[in-house]
C-alpha cells in the first residue's frame, strides 16, 4: 500500500533576511517575515505585508527550512536562530509549529508580534517560542486605536495572559515606541509603569522615524 505524502503547511512571505545581528533576538538570526497583518498602523514599517502584490514568495515549511539551515553553524555559535515577523506571525501559528517540529531543536525561535490575534494562536506557539518581542504600541486604548485602526482589547488580554505565566516575563521584550503625532514621552512612561505593574521586566523604548 502506498503511503500518502504529507501535505506541508505553506505561507506567503514578504522577505527572508539572513545574518541579522542583535536586532531580532539573541545572536545571529534569519528573519522570516510573513505577509498579512490584522493592524493598519499609520507608520507601518513593512507596508508590503498589507498589499495584495506584496508577496515575495509562498514557501512550504520544508522550503523555508532549506533556506535557513545553511546558517545553522552561526545559530549554534551565537545562540541565534529564526525570528518570525511580518506582518503578524501569530496568524501563521500552524506553519511555525510544523517548522519547529522539523528544525534543529538547538535553534532559538523568536517572535515579533502585536499579540492582536485569537488566543488559540498564542497557545499553539507557547511550546516553541524562546523569546517574544511584543510591539505594544501604547497601552492607552484611544491612542492604540487611532494609530492601528483596531481595538487593543485582544492584544491587552493576550499580553496579560503571557505575563501571568511563571518564567514568561523574562522571555518577553516589550517595545514601547514614541509615535510622532500620536503619543508623548509622558504617555510612553505611563505605558511602562502600567506594564511593570503586570510583571513586565524588559523594555525597548525608541522613536519611530516617519519617512
JSON list of N, CA and C in Angstrom, two decimals, residues 118-197:
[
{"chain": "A", "resi": 118, "resn": "UNK", "atom": "N", "xyz": [-6.33, 35.85, 17.88]},
{"chain": "A", "resi": 118, "resn": "UNK", "atom": "CA", "xyz": [-7.10, 34.95, 18.74]},
{"chain": "A", "resi": 118, "resn": "UNK", "atom": "C", "xyz": [-6.17, 34.17, 19.67]},
{"chain": "A", "resi": 119, "resn": "UNK", "atom": "N", "xyz": [-6.63, 33.94, 20.91]},
{"chain": "A", "resi": 119, "resn": "UNK", "atom": "CA", "xyz": [-5.81, 33.27, 21.92]},
{"chain": "A", "resi": 119, "resn": "UNK", "atom": "C", "xyz": [-5.33, 31.89, 21.47]},
{"chain": "A", "resi": 120, "resn": "UNK", "atom": "N", "xyz": [-6.07, 31.22, 20.62]},
{"chain": "A", "resi": 120, "resn": "UNK", "atom": "CA", "xyz": [-5.69, 29.88, 20.17]},
{"chain": "A", "resi": 120, "resn": "UNK", "atom": "C", "xyz": [-4.32, 29.88, 19.50]},
{"chain": "A", "resi": 121, "resn": "UNK", "atom": "N", "xyz": [-3.99, 30.95, 18.79]},
{"chain": "A", "resi": 121, "resn": "UNK", "atom": "CA", "xyz": [-2.67, 31.04, 18.15]},
{"chain": "A", "resi": 121, "resn": "UNK", "atom": "C", "xyz": [-1.57, 31.13, 19.20]},
{"chain": "A", "resi": 122, "resn": "UNK", "atom": "N", "xyz": [-1.81, 31.90, 20.24]},
{"chain": "A", "resi": 122, "resn": "UNK", "atom": "CA", "xyz": [-0.82, 32.06, 21.31]},
{"chain": "A", "resi": 122, "resn": "UNK", "atom": "C", "xyz": [-0.55, 30.71, 21.98]},
{"chain": "A", "resi": 123, "resn": "UNK", "atom": "N", "xyz": [-1.62, 29.99, 22.30]},
{"chain": "A", "resi": 123, "resn": "UNK", "atom": "CA", "xyz": [-1.45, 28.69, 22.98]},
{"chain": "A", "resi": 123, "resn": "UNK", "atom": "C", "xyz": [-0.71, 27.70, 22.10]},
{"chain": "A", "resi": 124, "resn": "UNK", "atom": "N", "xyz": [-0.93, 27.78, 20.81]},
{"chain": "A", "resi": 124, "resn": "UNK", "atom": "CA", "xyz": [-0.26, 26.85, 19.89]},
{"chain": "A", "resi": 124, "resn": "UNK", "atom": "C", "xyz": [1.25, 27.13, 19.83]},
{"chain": "A", "resi": 125, "resn": "UNK", "atom": "N", "xyz": [1.62, 28.39, 19.98]},
{"chain": "A", "resi": 125, "resn": "UNK", "atom": "CA", "xyz": [3.02, 28.78, 19.83]},
{"chain": "A", "resi": 125, "resn": "UNK", "atom": "C", "xyz": [3.82, 28.69, 21.13]},
{"chain": "A", "resi": 126, "resn": "UNK", "atom": "N", "xyz": [3.14, 28.68, 22.26]},
{"chain": "A", "resi": 126, "resn": "UNK", "atom": "CA", "xyz": [3.83, 28.72, 23.55]},
{"chain": "A", "resi": 126, "resn": "UNK", "atom": "C", "xyz": [4.94, 27.67, 23.71]},
{"chain": "A", "resi": 127, "resn": "UNK", "atom": "N", "xyz": [4.74, 26.42, 23.28]},
{"chain": "A", "resi": 127, "resn": "UNK", "atom": "CA", "xyz": [5.81, 25.43, 23.48]},
{"chain": "A", "resi": 127, "resn": "UNK", "atom": "C", "xyz": [7.05, 25.64, 22.61]},
{"chain": "A", "resi": 128, "resn": "UNK", "atom": "N", "xyz": [6.95, 26.52, 21.63]},
{"chain": "A", "resi": 128, "resn": "UNK", "atom": "CA", "xyz": [8.00, 26.61, 20.62]},
{"chain": "A", "resi": 128, "resn": "UNK", "atom": "C", "xyz": [8.81, 27.91, 20.65]},
{"chain": "A", "resi": 129, "resn": "UNK", "atom": "N", "xyz": [8.29, 28.95, 21.26]},
{"chain": "A", "resi": 129, "resn": "UNK", "atom": "CA", "xyz": [8.93, 30.27, 21.18]},
{"chain": "A", "resi": 129, "resn": "UNK", "atom": "C", "xyz": [9.84, 30.50, 22.37]},
{"chain": "A", "resi": 130, "resn": "UNK", "atom": "N", "xyz": [11.09, 30.88, 22.09]},
{"chain": "A", "resi": 130, "resn": "UNK", "atom": "CA", "xyz": [12.07, 31.16, 23.14]},
{"chain": "A", "resi": 130, "resn": "UNK", "atom": "C", "xyz": [12.04, 32.61, 23.58]},
{"chain": "A", "resi": 131, "resn": "UNK", "atom": "N", "xyz": [11.72, 33.52, 22.67]},
{"chain": "A", "resi": 131, "resn": "UNK", "atom": "CA", "xyz": [11.63, 34.94, 23.02]},
{"chain": "A", "resi": 131, "resn": "UNK", "atom": "C", "xyz": [10.48, 35.58, 22.27]},
{"chain": "A", "resi": 132, "resn": "UNK", "atom": "N", "xyz": [9.71, 36.38, 23.00]},
{"chain": "A", "resi": 132, "resn": "UNK", "atom": "CA", "xyz": [8.58, 37.12, 22.44]},
{"chain": "A", "resi": 132, "resn": "UNK", "atom": "C", "xyz": [8.95, 38.60, 22.41]},
{"chain": "A", "resi": 133, "resn": "UNK", "atom": "N", "xyz": [9.03, 39.18, 21.22]},
{"chain": "A", "resi": 133, "resn": "UNK", "atom": "CA", "xyz": [9.24, 40.63, 21.09]},
{"chain": "A", "resi": 133, "resn": "UNK", "atom": "C", "xyz": [7.87, 41.22, 20.75]},
{"chain": "A", "resi": 134, "resn": "UNK", "atom": "N", "xyz": [7.28, 41.90, 21.72]},
{"chain": "A", "resi": 134, "resn": "UNK", "atom": "CA", "xyz": [5.89, 42.35, 21.60]},
{"chain": "A", "resi": 134, "resn": "UNK", "atom": "C", "xyz": [5.85, 43.85, 21.31]},
{"chain": "A", "resi": 135, "resn": "UNK", "atom": "N", "xyz": [5.27, 44.19, 20.18]},
{"chain": "A", "resi": 135, "resn": "UNK", "atom": "CA", "xyz": [5.10, 45.60, 19.80]},
{"chain": "A", "resi": 135, "resn": "UNK", "atom": "C", "xyz": [3.82, 46.11, 20.46]},
{"chain": "A", "resi": 136, "resn": "UNK", "atom": "N", "xyz": [3.98, 46.72, 21.63]},
{"chain": "A", "resi": 136, "resn": "UNK", "atom": "CA", "xyz": [2.83, 47.14, 22.43]},
{"chain": "A", "resi": 136, "resn": "UNK", "atom": "C", "xyz": [2.14, 48.35, 21.80]},
{"chain": "A", "resi": 137, "resn": "UNK", "atom": "N", "xyz": [2.88, 49.19, 21.09]},
{"chain": "A", "resi": 137, "resn": "UNK", "atom": "CA", "xyz": [2.41, 50.49, 20.59]},
{"chain": "A", "resi": 137, "resn": "UNK", "atom": "C", "xyz": [2.18, 51.43, 21.76]},
{"chain": "A", "resi": 138, "resn": "UNK", "atom": "N", "xyz": [1.03, 51.37, 22.40]},
{"chain": "A", "resi": 138, "resn": "UNK", "atom": "CA", "xyz": [0.71, 52.20, 23.57]},
{"chain": "A", "resi": 138, "resn": "UNK", "atom": "C", "xyz": [-0.38, 51.50, 24.36]},
{"chain": "A", "resi": 139, "resn": "UNK", "atom": "N", "xyz": [-0.36, 51.66, 25.67]},
{"chain": "A", "resi": 139, "resn": "UNK", "atom": "CA", "xyz": [-1.37, 50.99, 26.49]},
{"chain": "A", "resi": 139, "resn": "UNK", "atom": "C", "xyz": [-2.67, 51.77, 26.59]},
{"chain": "A", "resi": 140, "resn": "UNK", "atom": "N", "xyz": [-2.69, 53.00, 26.09]},
{"chain": "A", "resi": 140, "resn": "UNK", "atom": "CA", "xyz": [-3.92, 53.79, 26.10]},
{"chain": "A", "resi": 140, "resn": "UNK", "atom": "C", "xyz": [-4.81, 53.32, 24.94]},
{"chain": "A", "resi": 141, "resn": "UNK", "atom": "N", "xyz": [-6.03, 52.84, 25.24]},
{"chain": "A", "resi": 141, "resn": "UNK", "atom": "CA", "xyz": [-6.87, 52.29, 24.16]},
{"chain": "A", "resi": 141, "resn": "UNK", "atom": "C", "xyz": [-7.17, 53.28, 23.04]},
{"chain": "A", "resi": 142, "resn": "UNK", "atom": "N", "xyz": [-7.34, 54.56, 23.38]},
{"chain": "A", "resi": 142, "resn": "UNK", "atom": "CA", "xyz": [-7.67, 55.55, 22.34]},
{"chain": "A", "resi": 142, "resn": "UNK", "atom": "C", "xyz": [-6.48, 55.79, 21.42]},
{"chain": "A", "resi": 143, "resn": "UNK", "atom": "N", "xyz": [-5.28, 55.88, 22.01]},
{"chain": "A", "resi": 143, "resn": "UNK", "atom": "CA", "xyz": [-4.07, 56.07, 21.20]},
{"chain": "A", "resi": 143, "resn": "UNK", "atom": "C", "xyz": [-3.84, 54.85, 20.31]},
{"chain": "A", "resi": 144, "resn": "UNK", "atom": "N", "xyz": [-3.99, 53.68, 20.88]},
{"chain": "A", "resi": 144, "resn": "UNK", "atom": "CA", "xyz": [-3.78, 52.44, 20.13]},
{"chain": "A", "resi": 144, "resn": "UNK", "atom": "C", "xyz": [-4.73, 52.37, 18.93]},
{"chain": "A", "resi": 145, "resn": "UNK", "atom": "N", "xyz": [-6.00, 52.66, 19.15]},
{"chain": "A", "resi": 145, "resn": "UNK", "atom": "CA", "xyz": [-6.97, 52.57, 18.05]},
{"chain": "A", "resi": 145, "resn": "UNK", "atom": "C", "xyz": [-6.72, 53.63, 17.00]},
{"chain": "A", "resi": 146, "resn": "UNK", "atom": "N", "xyz": [-6.37, 54.85, 17.44]},
{"chain": "A", "resi": 146, "resn": "UNK", "atom": "CA", "xyz": [-6.10, 55.92, 16.47]},
{"chain": "A", "resi": 146, "resn": "UNK", "atom": "C", "xyz": [-4.92, 55.56, 15.59]},
{"chain": "A", "resi": 147, "resn": "UNK", "atom": "N", "xyz": [-3.91, 54.89, 16.17]},
{"chain": "A", "resi": 147, "resn": "UNK", "atom": "CA", "xyz": [-2.70, 54.57, 15.41]},
{"chain": "A", "resi": 147, "resn": "UNK", "atom": "C", "xyz": [-2.84, 53.31, 14.57]},
{"chain": "A", "resi": 148, "resn": "UNK", "atom": "N", "xyz": [-3.49, 52.28, 15.11]},
{"chain": "A", "resi": 148, "resn": "UNK", "atom": "CA", "xyz": [-3.56, 50.99, 14.41]},
{"chain": "A", "resi": 148, "resn": "UNK", "atom": "C", "xyz": [-4.85, 50.76, 13.65]},
{"chain": "A", "resi": 149, "resn": "UNK", "atom": "N", "xyz": [-5.90, 51.53, 14.01]},
{"chain": "A", "resi": 149, "resn": "UNK", "atom": "CA", "xyz": [-7.20, 51.31, 13.40]},
{"chain": "A", "resi": 149, "resn": "UNK", "atom": "C", "xyz": [-7.97, 50.15, 14.00]},
{"chain": "A", "resi": 150, "resn": "UNK", "atom": "N", "xyz": [-7.46, 49.56, 15.08]},
{"chain": "A", "resi": 150, "resn": "UNK", "atom": "CA", "xyz": [-8.08, 48.40, 15.69]},
{"chain": "A", "resi": 150, "resn": "UNK", "atom": "C", "xyz": [-8.16, 48.58, 17.20]},
{"chain": "A", "resi": 151, "resn": "UNK", "atom": "N", "xyz": [-9.04, 47.82, 17.84]},
{"chain": "A", "resi": 151, "resn": "UNK", "atom": "CA", "xyz": [-9.15, 47.81, 19.29]},
{"chain": "A", "resi": 151, "resn": "UNK", "atom": "C", "xyz": [-7.93, 47.13, 19.90]},
{"chain": "A", "resi": 152, "resn": "UNK", "atom": "N", "xyz": [-7.57, 47.57, 21.09]},
{"chain": "A", "resi": 152, "resn": "UNK", "atom": "CA", "xyz": [-6.43, 46.98, 21.81]},
{"chain": "A", "resi": 152, "resn": "UNK", "atom": "C", "xyz": [-6.85, 45.81, 22.70]},
{"chain": "A", "resi": 153, "resn": "UNK", "atom": "N", "xyz": [-8.13, 45.57, 22.85]},
{"chain": "A", "resi": 153, "resn": "UNK", "atom": "CA", "xyz": [-8.62, 44.62, 23.86]},
{"chain": "A", "resi": 153, "resn": "UNK", "atom": "C", "xyz": [-7.96, 43.25, 23.76]},
{"chain": "A", "resi": 154, "resn": "UNK", "atom": "N", "xyz": [-7.94, 42.69, 22.57]},
{"chain": "A", "resi": 154, "resn": "UNK", "atom": "CA", "xyz": [-7.41, 41.34, 22.39]},
{"chain": "A", "resi": 154, "resn": "UNK", "atom": "C", "xyz": [-5.90, 41.30, 22.67]},
{"chain": "A", "resi": 155, "resn": "UNK", "atom": "N", "xyz": [-5.17, 42.31, 22.19]},
{"chain": "A", "resi": 155, "resn": "UNK", "atom": "CA", "xyz": [-3.73, 42.36, 22.44]},
{"chain": "A", "resi": 155, "resn": "UNK", "atom": "C", "xyz": [-3.44, 42.51, 23.93]},
{"chain": "A", "resi": 156, "resn": "UNK", "atom": "N", "xyz": [-4.23, 43.35, 24.60]},
{"chain": "A", "resi": 156, "resn": "UNK", "atom": "CA", "xyz": [-4.03, 43.57, 26.04]},
{"chain": "A", "resi": 156, "resn": "UNK", "atom": "C", "xyz": [-4.31, 42.29, 26.83]},
{"chain": "A", "resi": 157, "resn": "UNK", "atom": "N", "xyz": [-5.37, 41.58, 26.47]},
{"chain": "A", "resi": 157, "resn": "UNK", "atom": "CA", "xyz": [-5.70, 40.34, 27.17]},
{"chain": "A", "resi": 157, "resn": "UNK", "atom": "C", "xyz": [-4.61, 39.29, 26.98]},
{"chain": "A", "resi": 158, "resn": "UNK", "atom": "N", "xyz": [-4.11, 39.18, 25.76]},
{"chain": "A", "resi": 158, "resn": "UNK", "atom": "CA", "xyz": [-3.06, 38.18, 25.49]},
{"chain": "A", "resi": 158, "resn": "UNK", "atom": "C", "xyz": [-1.76, 38.54, 26.20]},
{"chain": "A", "resi": 159, "resn": "UNK", "atom": "N", "xyz": [-1.44, 39.82, 26.27]},
{"chain": "A", "resi": 159, "resn": "UNK", "atom": "CA", "xyz": [-0.23, 40.24, 26.95]},
{"chain": "A", "resi": 159, "resn": "UNK", "atom": "C", "xyz": [-0.31, 39.93, 28.45]},
{"chain": "A", "resi": 160, "resn": "UNK", "atom": "N", "xyz": [-1.44, 40.25, 29.05]},
{"chain": "A", "resi": 160, "resn": "UNK", "atom": "CA", "xyz": [-1.62, 39.95, 30.47]},
{"chain": "A", "resi": 160, "resn": "UNK", "atom": "C", "xyz": [-1.57, 38.44, 30.73]},
{"chain": "A", "resi": 161, "resn": "UNK", "atom": "N", "xyz": [-2.15, 37.68, 29.81]},
{"chain": "A", "resi": 161, "resn": "UNK", "atom": "CA", "xyz": [-2.14, 36.22, 29.89]},
{"chain": "A", "resi": 161, "resn": "UNK", "atom": "C", "xyz": [-0.72, 35.68, 29.91]},
{"chain": "A", "resi": 162, "resn": "UNK", "atom": "N", "xyz": [0.12, 36.17, 29.02]},
{"chain": "A", "resi": 162, "resn": "UNK", "atom": "CA", "xyz": [1.51, 35.70, 28.95]},
{"chain": "A", "resi": 162, "resn": "UNK", "atom": "C", "xyz": [2.31, 36.14, 30.17]},
{"chain": "A", "resi": 163, "resn": "UNK", "atom": "N", "xyz": [2.14, 37.39, 30.57]},
{"chain": "A", "resi": 163, "resn": "UNK", "atom": "CA", "xyz": [2.90, 37.89, 31.71]},
{"chain": "A", "resi": 163, "resn": "UNK", "atom": "C", "xyz": [2.54, 37.20, 33.02]},
{"chain": "A", "resi": 164, "resn": "UNK", "atom": "N", "xyz": [1.36, 36.58, 33.07]},
{"chain": "A", "resi": 164, "resn": "UNK", "atom": "CA", "xyz": [0.94, 35.90, 34.30]},
{"chain": "A", "resi": 164, "resn": "UNK", "atom": "C", "xyz": [1.58, 34.53, 34.45]},
{"chain": "A", "resi": 165, "resn": "UNK", "atom": "N", "xyz": [2.24, 34.03, 33.40]},
{"chain": "A", "resi": 165, "resn": "UNK", "atom": "CA", "xyz": [2.81, 32.69, 33.44]},
{"chain": "A", "resi": 165, "resn": "UNK", "atom": "C", "xyz": [4.20, 32.70, 34.08]},
{"chain": "A", "resi": 166, "resn": "UNK", "atom": "N", "xyz": [4.50, 31.74, 34.93]},
{"chain": "A", "resi": 166, "resn": "UNK", "atom": "CA", "xyz": [5.83, 31.68, 35.54]},
{"chain": "A", "resi": 166, "resn": "UNK", "atom": "C", "xyz": [6.94, 31.62, 34.49]},
{"chain": "A", "resi": 167, "resn": "UNK", "atom": "N", "xyz": [7.94, 32.47, 34.65]},
{"chain": "A", "resi": 167, "resn": "UNK", "atom": "CA", "xyz": [9.08, 32.47, 33.74]},
{"chain": "A", "resi": 167, "resn": "UNK", "atom": "C", "xyz": [8.88, 33.25, 32.45]},
{"chain": "A", "resi": 168, "resn": "UNK", "atom": "N", "xyz": [7.65, 33.65, 32.13]},
{"chain": "A", "resi": 168, "resn": "UNK", "atom": "CA", "xyz": [7.41, 34.32, 30.86]},
{"chain": "A", "resi": 168, "resn": "UNK", "atom": "C", "xyz": [7.91, 35.76, 30.81]},
{"chain": "A", "resi": 169, "resn": "UNK", "atom": "N", "xyz": [7.82, 36.56, 31.87]},
{"chain": "A", "resi": 169, "resn": "UNK", "atom": "CA", "xyz": [8.33, 37.94, 31.77]},
{"chain": "A", "resi": 169, "resn": "UNK", "atom": "C", "xyz": [9.78, 38.01, 31.33]},
{"chain": "A", "resi": 170, "resn": "UNK", "atom": "N", "xyz": [10.60, 37.02, 31.74]},
{"chain": "A", "resi": 170, "resn": "UNK", "atom": "CA", "xyz": [12.00, 37.00, 31.34]},
{"chain": "A", "resi": 170, "resn": "UNK", "atom": "C", "xyz": [12.16, 36.72, 29.85]},
{"chain": "A", "resi": 171, "resn": "UNK", "atom": "N", "xyz": [11.18, 36.10, 29.25]},
{"chain": "A", "resi": 171, "resn": "UNK", "atom": "CA", "xyz": [11.25, 35.73, 27.83]},
{"chain": "A", "resi": 171, "resn": "UNK", "atom": "C", "xyz": [10.62, 36.77, 26.92]},
{"chain": "A", "resi": 172, "resn": "UNK", "atom": "N", "xyz": [10.18, 37.90, 27.48]},
{"chain": "A", "resi": 172, "resn": "UNK", "atom": "CA", "xyz": [9.43, 38.88, 26.70]},
{"chain": "A", "resi": 172, "resn": "UNK", "atom": "C", "xyz": [10.14, 40.23, 26.69]},
{"chain": "A", "resi": 173, "resn": "UNK", "atom": "N", "xyz": [10.29, 40.81, 25.50]},
{"chain": "A", "resi": 173, "resn": "UNK", "atom": "CA", "xyz": [10.78, 42.17, 25.32]},
{"chain": "A", "resi": 173, "resn": "UNK", "atom": "C", "xyz": [9.61, 43.00, 24.79]},
{"chain": "A", "resi": 174, "resn": "UNK", "atom": "N", "xyz": [9.23, 44.03, 25.53]},
{"chain": "A", "resi": 174, "resn": "UNK", "atom": "CA", "xyz": [8.08, 44.85, 25.15]},
{"chain": "A", "resi": 174, "resn": "UNK", "atom": "C", "xyz": [8.55, 46.14, 24.51]},
{"chain": "A", "resi": 175, "resn": "UNK", "atom": "N", "xyz": [8.12, 46.36, 23.27]},
{"chain": "A", "resi": 175, "resn": "UNK", "atom": "CA", "xyz": [8.50, 47.57, 22.54]},
{"chain": "A", "resi": 175, "resn": "UNK", "atom": "C", "xyz": [7.50, 48.69, 22.82]},
{"chain": "A", "resi": 176, "resn": "UNK", "atom": "N", "xyz": [8.04, 49.82, 23.28]},
{"chain": "A", "resi": 176, "resn": "UNK", "atom": "CA", "xyz": [7.22, 50.99, 23.59]},
{"chain": "A", "resi": 176, "resn": "UNK", "atom": "C", "xyz": [7.71, 52.17, 22.77]},
{"chain": "A", "resi": 177, "resn": "UNK", "atom": "N", "xyz": [7.17, 52.36, 21.58]},
{"chain": "A", "resi": 177, "resn": "UNK", "atom": "CA", "xyz": [7.65, 53.45, 20.72]},
{"chain": "A", "resi": 177, "resn": "UNK", "atom": "C", "xyz": [7.05, 54.80, 21.08]},
{"chain": "A", "resi": 178, "resn": "UNK", "atom": "N", "xyz": [7.84, 55.84, 20.89]},
{"chain": "A", "resi": 178, "resn": "UNK", "atom": "CA", "xyz": [7.31, 57.20, 20.85]},
{"chain": "A", "resi": 178, "resn": "UNK", "atom": "C", "xyz": [6.84, 57.43, 19.43]},
{"chain": "A", "resi": 179, "resn": "UNK", "atom": "N", "xyz": [5.55, 57.62, 19.26]},
{"chain": "A", "resi": 179, "resn": "UNK", "atom": "CA", "xyz": [4.94, 57.69, 17.92]},
{"chain": "A", "resi": 179, "resn": "UNK", "atom": "C", "xyz": [4.58, 59.14, 17.62]},
{"chain": "A", "resi": 180, "resn": "UNK", "atom": "N", "xyz": [5.33, 59.80, 16.74]},
{"chain": "A", "resi": 180, "resn": "UNK", "atom": "CA", "xyz": [5.03, 61.21, 16.45]},
{"chain": "A", "resi": 180, "resn": "UNK", "atom": "C", "xyz": [3.58, 61.43, 16.08]},
{"chain": "A", "resi": 181, "resn": "UNK", "atom": "N", "xyz": [2.99, 62.46, 16.69]},
{"chain": "A", "resi": 181, "resn": "UNK", "atom": "CA", "xyz": [1.60, 62.88, 16.45]},
{"chain": "A", "resi": 181, "resn": "UNK", "atom": "C", "xyz": [0.57, 61.97, 17.12]},
{"chain": "A", "resi": 182, "resn": "UNK", "atom": "N", "xyz": [1.03, 60.91, 17.83]},
{"chain": "A", "resi": 182, "resn": "UNK", "atom": "CA", "xyz": [0.07, 60.01, 18.46]},
{"chain": "A", "resi": 182, "resn": "UNK", "atom": "C", "xyz": [0.26, 59.89, 19.98]},
{"chain": "A", "resi": 183, "resn": "UNK", "atom": "N", "xyz": [1.51, 59.84, 20.46]},
{"chain": "A", "resi": 183, "resn": "UNK", "atom": "CA", "xyz": [1.71, 59.81, 21.91]},
{"chain": "A", "resi": 183, "resn": "UNK", "atom": "C", "xyz": [2.89, 60.70, 22.29]},
{"chain": "A", "resi": 184, "resn": "UNK", "atom": "N", "xyz": [3.11, 60.85, 23.58]},
{"chain": "A", "resi": 184, "resn": "UNK", "atom": "CA", "xyz": [4.14, 61.74, 24.11]},
{"chain": "A", "resi": 184, "resn": "UNK", "atom": "C", "xyz": [5.09, 60.93, 24.98]},
{"chain": "A", "resi": 185, "resn": "UNK", "atom": "N", "xyz": [6.27, 61.49, 25.31]},
{"chain": "A", "resi": 185, "resn": "UNK", "atom": "CA", "xyz": [7.17, 60.78, 26.23]},
{"chain": "A", "resi": 185, "resn": "UNK", "atom": "C", "xyz": [6.49, 60.45, 27.56]},
{"chain": "A", "resi": 186, "resn": "UNK", "atom": "N", "xyz": [5.64, 61.34, 28.04]},
{"chain": "A", "resi": 186, "resn": "UNK", "atom": "CA", "xyz": [4.93, 61.08, 29.29]},
{"chain": "A", "resi": 186, "resn": "UNK", "atom": "C", "xyz": [4.00, 59.88, 29.16]},
{"chain": "A", "resi": 187, "resn": "UNK", "atom": "N", "xyz": [3.34, 59.75, 28.01]},
{"chain": "A", "resi": 187, "resn": "UNK", "atom": "CA", "xyz": [2.43, 58.61, 27.80]},
{"chain": "A", "resi": 187, "resn": "UNK", "atom": "C", "xyz": [3.21, 57.31, 27.63]},
{"chain": "A", "resi": 188, "resn": "UNK", "atom": "N", "xyz": [4.39, 57.38, 27.03]},
{"chain": "A", "resi": 188, "resn": "UNK", "atom": "CA", "xyz": [5.24, 56.19, 26.96]},
{"chain": "A", "resi": 188, "resn": "UNK", "atom": "C", "xyz": [5.63, 55.74, 28.37]},
{"chain": "A", "resi": 189, "resn": "UNK", "atom": "N", "xyz": [5.99, 56.71, 29.21]},
{"chain": "A", "resi": 189, "resn": "UNK", "atom": "CA", "xyz": [6.36, 56.40, 30.60]},
{"chain": "A", "resi": 189, "resn": "UNK", "atom": "C", "xyz": [5.17, 55.79, 31.35]},
{"chain": "A", "resi": 190, "resn": "UNK", "atom": "N", "xyz": [3.98, 56.30, 31.10]},
{"chain": "A", "resi": 190, "resn": "UNK", "atom": "CA", "xyz": [2.78, 55.74, 31.73]},
{"chain": "A", "resi": 190, "resn": "UNK", "atom": "C", "xyz": [2.56, 54.30, 31.29]},
{"chain": "A", "resi": 191, "resn": "UNK", "atom": "N", "xyz": [2.78, 54.02, 29.99]},
{"chain": "A", "resi": 191, "resn": "UNK", "atom": "CA", "xyz": [2.63, 52.65, 29.50]},
{"chain": "A", "resi": 191, "resn": "UNK", "atom": "C", "xyz": [3.62, 51.72, 30.21]},
{"chain": "A", "resi": 192, "resn": "UNK", "atom": "N", "xyz": [4.84, 52.18, 30.37]},
{"chain": "A", "resi": 192, "resn": "UNK", "atom": "CA", "xyz": [5.85, 51.35, 31.03]},
{"chain": "A", "resi": 192, "resn": "UNK", "atom": "C", "xyz": [5.45, 51.06, 32.47]},
{"chain": "A", "resi": 193, "resn": "UNK", "atom": "N", "xyz": [4.96, 52.06, 33.17]},
{"chain": "A", "resi": 193, "resn": "UNK", "atom": "CA", "xyz": [4.53, 51.86, 34.56]},
{"chain": "A", "resi": 193, "resn": "UNK", "atom": "C", "xyz": [3.40, 50.85, 34.65]},
{"chain": "A", "resi": 194, "resn": "UNK", "atom": "N", "xyz": [2.42, 50.96, 33.75]},
{"chain": "A", "resi": 194, "resn": "UNK", "atom": "CA", "xyz": [1.29, 50.02, 33.76]},
{"chain": "A", "resi": 194, "resn": "UNK", "atom": "C", "xyz": [1.77, 48.59, 33.50]},
{"chain": "A", "resi": 195, "resn": "UNK", "atom": "N", "xyz": [2.69, 48.44, 32.57]},
{"chain": "A", "resi": 195, "resn": "UNK", "atom": "CA", "xyz": [3.17, 47.10, 32.22]},
{"chain": "A", "resi": 195, "resn": "UNK", "atom": "C", "xyz": [4.06, 46.52, 33.32]},
{"chain": "A", "resi": 196, "resn": "UNK", "atom": "N", "xyz": [4.83, 47.36, 33.96]},
{"chain": "A", "resi": 196, "resn": "UNK", "atom": "CA", "xyz": [5.63, 46.87, 35.09]},
{"chain": "A", "resi": 196, "resn": "UNK", "atom": "C", "xyz": [4.73, 46.36, 36.22]},
{"chain": "A", "resi": 197, "resn": "UNK", "atom": "N", "xyz": [3.58, 47.01, 36.38]},
{"chain": "A", "resi": 197, "resn": "UNK", "atom": "CA", "xyz": [2.62, 46.56, 37.41]},
{"chain": "A", "resi": 197, "resn": "UNK", "atom": "C", "xyz": [2.07, 45.18, 37.09]}
]
